[in-house]
mmCIF file of C-alpha atoms in Angstrom:
data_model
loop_
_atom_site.group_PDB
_atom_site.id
_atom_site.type_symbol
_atom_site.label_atom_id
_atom_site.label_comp_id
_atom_site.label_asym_id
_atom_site.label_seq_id
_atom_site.Cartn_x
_atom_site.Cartn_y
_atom_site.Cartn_z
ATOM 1 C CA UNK A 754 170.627 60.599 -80.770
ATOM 2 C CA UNK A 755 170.563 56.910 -81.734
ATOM 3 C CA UNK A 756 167.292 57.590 -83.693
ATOM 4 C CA UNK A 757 169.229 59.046 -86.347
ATOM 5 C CA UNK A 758 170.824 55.548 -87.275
ATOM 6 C CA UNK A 759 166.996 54.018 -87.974
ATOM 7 C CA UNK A 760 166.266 54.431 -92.028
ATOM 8 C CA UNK A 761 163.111 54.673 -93.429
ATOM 9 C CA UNK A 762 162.322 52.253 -96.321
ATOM 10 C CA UNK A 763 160.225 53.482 -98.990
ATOM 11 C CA UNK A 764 157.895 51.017 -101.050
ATOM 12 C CA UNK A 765 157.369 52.617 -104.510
ATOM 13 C CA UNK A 766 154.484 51.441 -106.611
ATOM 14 C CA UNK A 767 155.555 48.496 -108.452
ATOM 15 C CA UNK A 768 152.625 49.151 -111.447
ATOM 16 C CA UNK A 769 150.609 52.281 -112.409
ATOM 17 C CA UNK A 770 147.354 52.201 -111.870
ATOM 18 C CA UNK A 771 145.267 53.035 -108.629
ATOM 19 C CA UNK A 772 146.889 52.008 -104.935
ATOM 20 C CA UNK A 773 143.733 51.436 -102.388
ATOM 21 C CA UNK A 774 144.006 49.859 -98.882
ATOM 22 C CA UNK A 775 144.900 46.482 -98.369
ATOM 23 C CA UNK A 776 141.285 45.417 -96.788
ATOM 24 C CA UNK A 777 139.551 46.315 -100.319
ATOM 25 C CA UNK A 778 141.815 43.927 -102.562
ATOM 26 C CA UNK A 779 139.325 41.381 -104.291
ATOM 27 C CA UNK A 780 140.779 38.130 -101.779
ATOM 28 C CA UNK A 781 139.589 37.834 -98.523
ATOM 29 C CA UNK A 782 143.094 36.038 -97.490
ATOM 30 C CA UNK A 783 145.043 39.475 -98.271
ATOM 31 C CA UNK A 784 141.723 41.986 -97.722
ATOM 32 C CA UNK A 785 142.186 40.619 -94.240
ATOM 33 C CA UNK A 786 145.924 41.019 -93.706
ATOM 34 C CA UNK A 787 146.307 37.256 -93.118
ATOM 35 C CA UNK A 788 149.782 37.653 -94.554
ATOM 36 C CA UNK A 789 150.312 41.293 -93.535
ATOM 37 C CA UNK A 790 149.417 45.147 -94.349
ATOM 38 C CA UNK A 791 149.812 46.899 -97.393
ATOM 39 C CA UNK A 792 148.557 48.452 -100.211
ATOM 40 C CA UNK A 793 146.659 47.136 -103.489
ATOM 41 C CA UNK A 794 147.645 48.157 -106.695
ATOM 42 C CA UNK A 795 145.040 48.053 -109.424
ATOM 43 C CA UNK A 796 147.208 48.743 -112.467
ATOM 44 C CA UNK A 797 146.700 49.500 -115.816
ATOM 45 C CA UNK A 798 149.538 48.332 -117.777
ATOM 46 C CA UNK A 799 151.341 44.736 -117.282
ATOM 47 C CA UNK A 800 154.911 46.264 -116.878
ATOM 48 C CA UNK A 801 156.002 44.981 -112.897
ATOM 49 C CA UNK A 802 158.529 47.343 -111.561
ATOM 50 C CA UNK A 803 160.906 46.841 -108.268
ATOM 51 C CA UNK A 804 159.045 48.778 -105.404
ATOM 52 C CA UNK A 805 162.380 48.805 -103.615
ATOM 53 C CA UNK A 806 166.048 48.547 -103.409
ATOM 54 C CA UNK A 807 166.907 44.852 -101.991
ATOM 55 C CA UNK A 808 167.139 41.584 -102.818
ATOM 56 C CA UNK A 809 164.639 39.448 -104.935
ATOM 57 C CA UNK A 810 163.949 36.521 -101.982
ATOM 58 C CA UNK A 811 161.109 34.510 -103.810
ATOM 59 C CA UNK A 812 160.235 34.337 -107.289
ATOM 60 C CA UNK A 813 157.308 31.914 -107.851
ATOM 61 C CA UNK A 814 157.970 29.743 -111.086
ATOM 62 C CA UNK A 815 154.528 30.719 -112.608
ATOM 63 C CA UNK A 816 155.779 34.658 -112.488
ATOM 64 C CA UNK A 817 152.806 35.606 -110.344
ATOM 65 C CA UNK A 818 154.262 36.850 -106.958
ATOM 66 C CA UNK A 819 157.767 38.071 -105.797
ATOM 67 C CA UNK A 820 159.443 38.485 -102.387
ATOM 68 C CA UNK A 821 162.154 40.983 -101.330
ATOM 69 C CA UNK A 822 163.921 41.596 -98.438
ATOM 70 C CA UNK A 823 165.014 45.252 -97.495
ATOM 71 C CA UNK A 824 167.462 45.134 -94.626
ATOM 72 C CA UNK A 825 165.691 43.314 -91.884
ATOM 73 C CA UNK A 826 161.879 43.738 -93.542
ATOM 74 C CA UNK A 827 160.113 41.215 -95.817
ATOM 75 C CA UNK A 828 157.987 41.956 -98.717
ATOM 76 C CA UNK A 829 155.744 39.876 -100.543
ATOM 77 C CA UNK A 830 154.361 41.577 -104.538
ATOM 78 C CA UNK A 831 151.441 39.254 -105.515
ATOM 79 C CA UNK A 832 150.741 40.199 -109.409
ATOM 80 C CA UNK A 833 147.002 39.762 -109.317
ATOM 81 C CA UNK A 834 143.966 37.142 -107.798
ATOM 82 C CA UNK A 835 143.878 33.209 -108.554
ATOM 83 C CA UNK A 836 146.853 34.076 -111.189
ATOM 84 C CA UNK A 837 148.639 30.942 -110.029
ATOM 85 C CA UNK A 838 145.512 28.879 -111.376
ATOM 86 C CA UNK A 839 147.261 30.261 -114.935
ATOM 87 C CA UNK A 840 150.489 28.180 -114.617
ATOM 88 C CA UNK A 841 152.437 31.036 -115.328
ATOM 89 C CA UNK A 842 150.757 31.983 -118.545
ATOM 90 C CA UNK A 843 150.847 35.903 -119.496
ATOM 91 C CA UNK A 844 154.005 36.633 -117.098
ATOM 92 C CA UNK A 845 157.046 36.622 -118.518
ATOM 93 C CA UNK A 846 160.172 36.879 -115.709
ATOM 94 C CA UNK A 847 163.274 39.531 -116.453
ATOM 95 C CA UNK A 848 164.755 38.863 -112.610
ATOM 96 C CA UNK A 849 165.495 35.717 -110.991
ATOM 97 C CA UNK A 850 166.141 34.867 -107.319
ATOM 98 C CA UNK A 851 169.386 36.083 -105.877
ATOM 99 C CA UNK A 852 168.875 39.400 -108.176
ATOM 100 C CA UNK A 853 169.565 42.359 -105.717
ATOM 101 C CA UNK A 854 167.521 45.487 -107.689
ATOM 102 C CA UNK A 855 166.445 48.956 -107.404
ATOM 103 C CA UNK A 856 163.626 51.026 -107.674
ATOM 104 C CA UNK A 857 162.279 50.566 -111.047
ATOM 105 C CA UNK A 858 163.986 47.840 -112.335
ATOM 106 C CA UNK A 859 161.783 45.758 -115.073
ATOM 107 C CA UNK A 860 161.120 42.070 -113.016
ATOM 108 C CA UNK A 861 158.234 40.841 -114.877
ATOM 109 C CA UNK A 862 155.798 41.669 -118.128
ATOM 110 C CA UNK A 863 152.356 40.620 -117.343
ATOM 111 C CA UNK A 864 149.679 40.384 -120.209
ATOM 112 C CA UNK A 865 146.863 42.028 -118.633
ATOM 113 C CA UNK A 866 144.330 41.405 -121.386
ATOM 114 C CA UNK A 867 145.185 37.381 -120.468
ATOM 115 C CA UNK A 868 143.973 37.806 -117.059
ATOM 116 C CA UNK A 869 141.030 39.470 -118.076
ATOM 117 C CA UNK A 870 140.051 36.830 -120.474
ATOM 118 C CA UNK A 871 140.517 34.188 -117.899
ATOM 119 C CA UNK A 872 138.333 36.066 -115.400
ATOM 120 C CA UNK A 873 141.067 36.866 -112.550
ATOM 121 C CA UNK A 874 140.934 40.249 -110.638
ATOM 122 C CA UNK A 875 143.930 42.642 -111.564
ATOM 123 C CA UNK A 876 144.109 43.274 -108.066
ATOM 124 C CA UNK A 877 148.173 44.065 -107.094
ATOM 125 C CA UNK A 878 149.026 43.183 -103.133
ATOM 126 C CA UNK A 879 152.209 44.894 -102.283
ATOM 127 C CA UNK A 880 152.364 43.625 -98.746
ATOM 128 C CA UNK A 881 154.667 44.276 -95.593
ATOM 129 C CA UNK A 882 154.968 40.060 -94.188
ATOM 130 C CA UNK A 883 157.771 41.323 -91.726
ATOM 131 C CA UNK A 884 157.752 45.047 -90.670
ATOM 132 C CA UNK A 885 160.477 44.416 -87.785
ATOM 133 C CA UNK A 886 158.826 46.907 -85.743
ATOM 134 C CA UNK A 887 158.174 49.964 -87.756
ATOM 135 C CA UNK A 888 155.153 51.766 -88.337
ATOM 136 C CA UNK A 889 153.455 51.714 -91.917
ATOM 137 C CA UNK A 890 152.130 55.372 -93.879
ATOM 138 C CA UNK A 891 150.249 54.527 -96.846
ATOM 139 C CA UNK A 892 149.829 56.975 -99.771
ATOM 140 C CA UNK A 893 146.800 56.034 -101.586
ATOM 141 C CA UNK A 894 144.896 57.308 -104.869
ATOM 142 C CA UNK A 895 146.782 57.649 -108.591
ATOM 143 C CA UNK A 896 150.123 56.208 -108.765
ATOM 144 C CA UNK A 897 152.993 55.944 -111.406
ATOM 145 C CA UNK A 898 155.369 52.341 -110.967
ATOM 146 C CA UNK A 899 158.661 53.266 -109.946
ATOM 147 C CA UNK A 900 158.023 56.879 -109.447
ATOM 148 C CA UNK A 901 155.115 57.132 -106.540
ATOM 149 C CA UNK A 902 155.775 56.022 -103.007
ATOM 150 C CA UNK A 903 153.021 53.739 -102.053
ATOM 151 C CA UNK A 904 154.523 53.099 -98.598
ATOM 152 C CA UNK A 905 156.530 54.281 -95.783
ATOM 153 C CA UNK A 906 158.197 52.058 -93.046
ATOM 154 C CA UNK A 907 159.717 54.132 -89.747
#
């Protein structure tokens, strides 16, 4: 009876492009799950999305990674490999800290094509830092930002 009270939180992808496992992203740090499990997004256009509905936790001031929190679970959105190394050129921010958003609100425009000139995998981390307990499904393959569930927490 008091399972129907526990909530599932979906994690929807946050750029369109290809979602693979966690242990094939191009960083050993997150290809080892060092800072938790998740799923890679290797996307194909720079628009960042919100994979959930919660509050924006961390914004890094070079535009390159995010953190939410979704009730009592922690997320951590880290837009690509080494991108910090830019200084926050190529991302431009549309959220700010504090910001509580839902699925498929605009947070960040990244130029891809920058990236790619300055040599730094594409490679999208959506990772699960605090799970409080609940197991992860992962939904892999082609995936649409804001529409496709990437992730399942129950």
């Amino acid at each position: 009876m008091f399972g129907l009270f526990k909530k599932s939180i979906k994690i929807y992808a946050p750029m369109t492009g290809d979602a693979v496992d966690i242990s094939s992203t191009a960083d050993p740090v997150f290809a080892g799950k060092m800072v938790g499990d998740g799923v890679t997004i290797r996307p194909i256009d720079g628009t960042v999305l919100s994979p959930v509905d919660g509050e924006i936790t961390q914004l890094f001031d070079t535009g390159h990674a995010l953190g939410f929190k979704v009730g009592d679970v922690e997320i951590l959105l880290h837009i690509g490999i080494d991108t910090v190394e830019l200084k926050g050129e190529g991302f431009t921010k549309l959220a700010k800290v504090g910001d509580n958003v839902k699925v498929g609100d605009p947070l960040i425009k990244v130029d891809l094509e920058i990236l790619k000139s300055n040599n730094k995998a594409l490679d999208t981390p959506v990772i699960i830092t605090s799970d409080a307990g609940k197991s992860i499904e992962k939904s892999l393959g082609s995936v649409e930002a804001g529409k496709t569930v990437i992730m399942e927490l129950k």
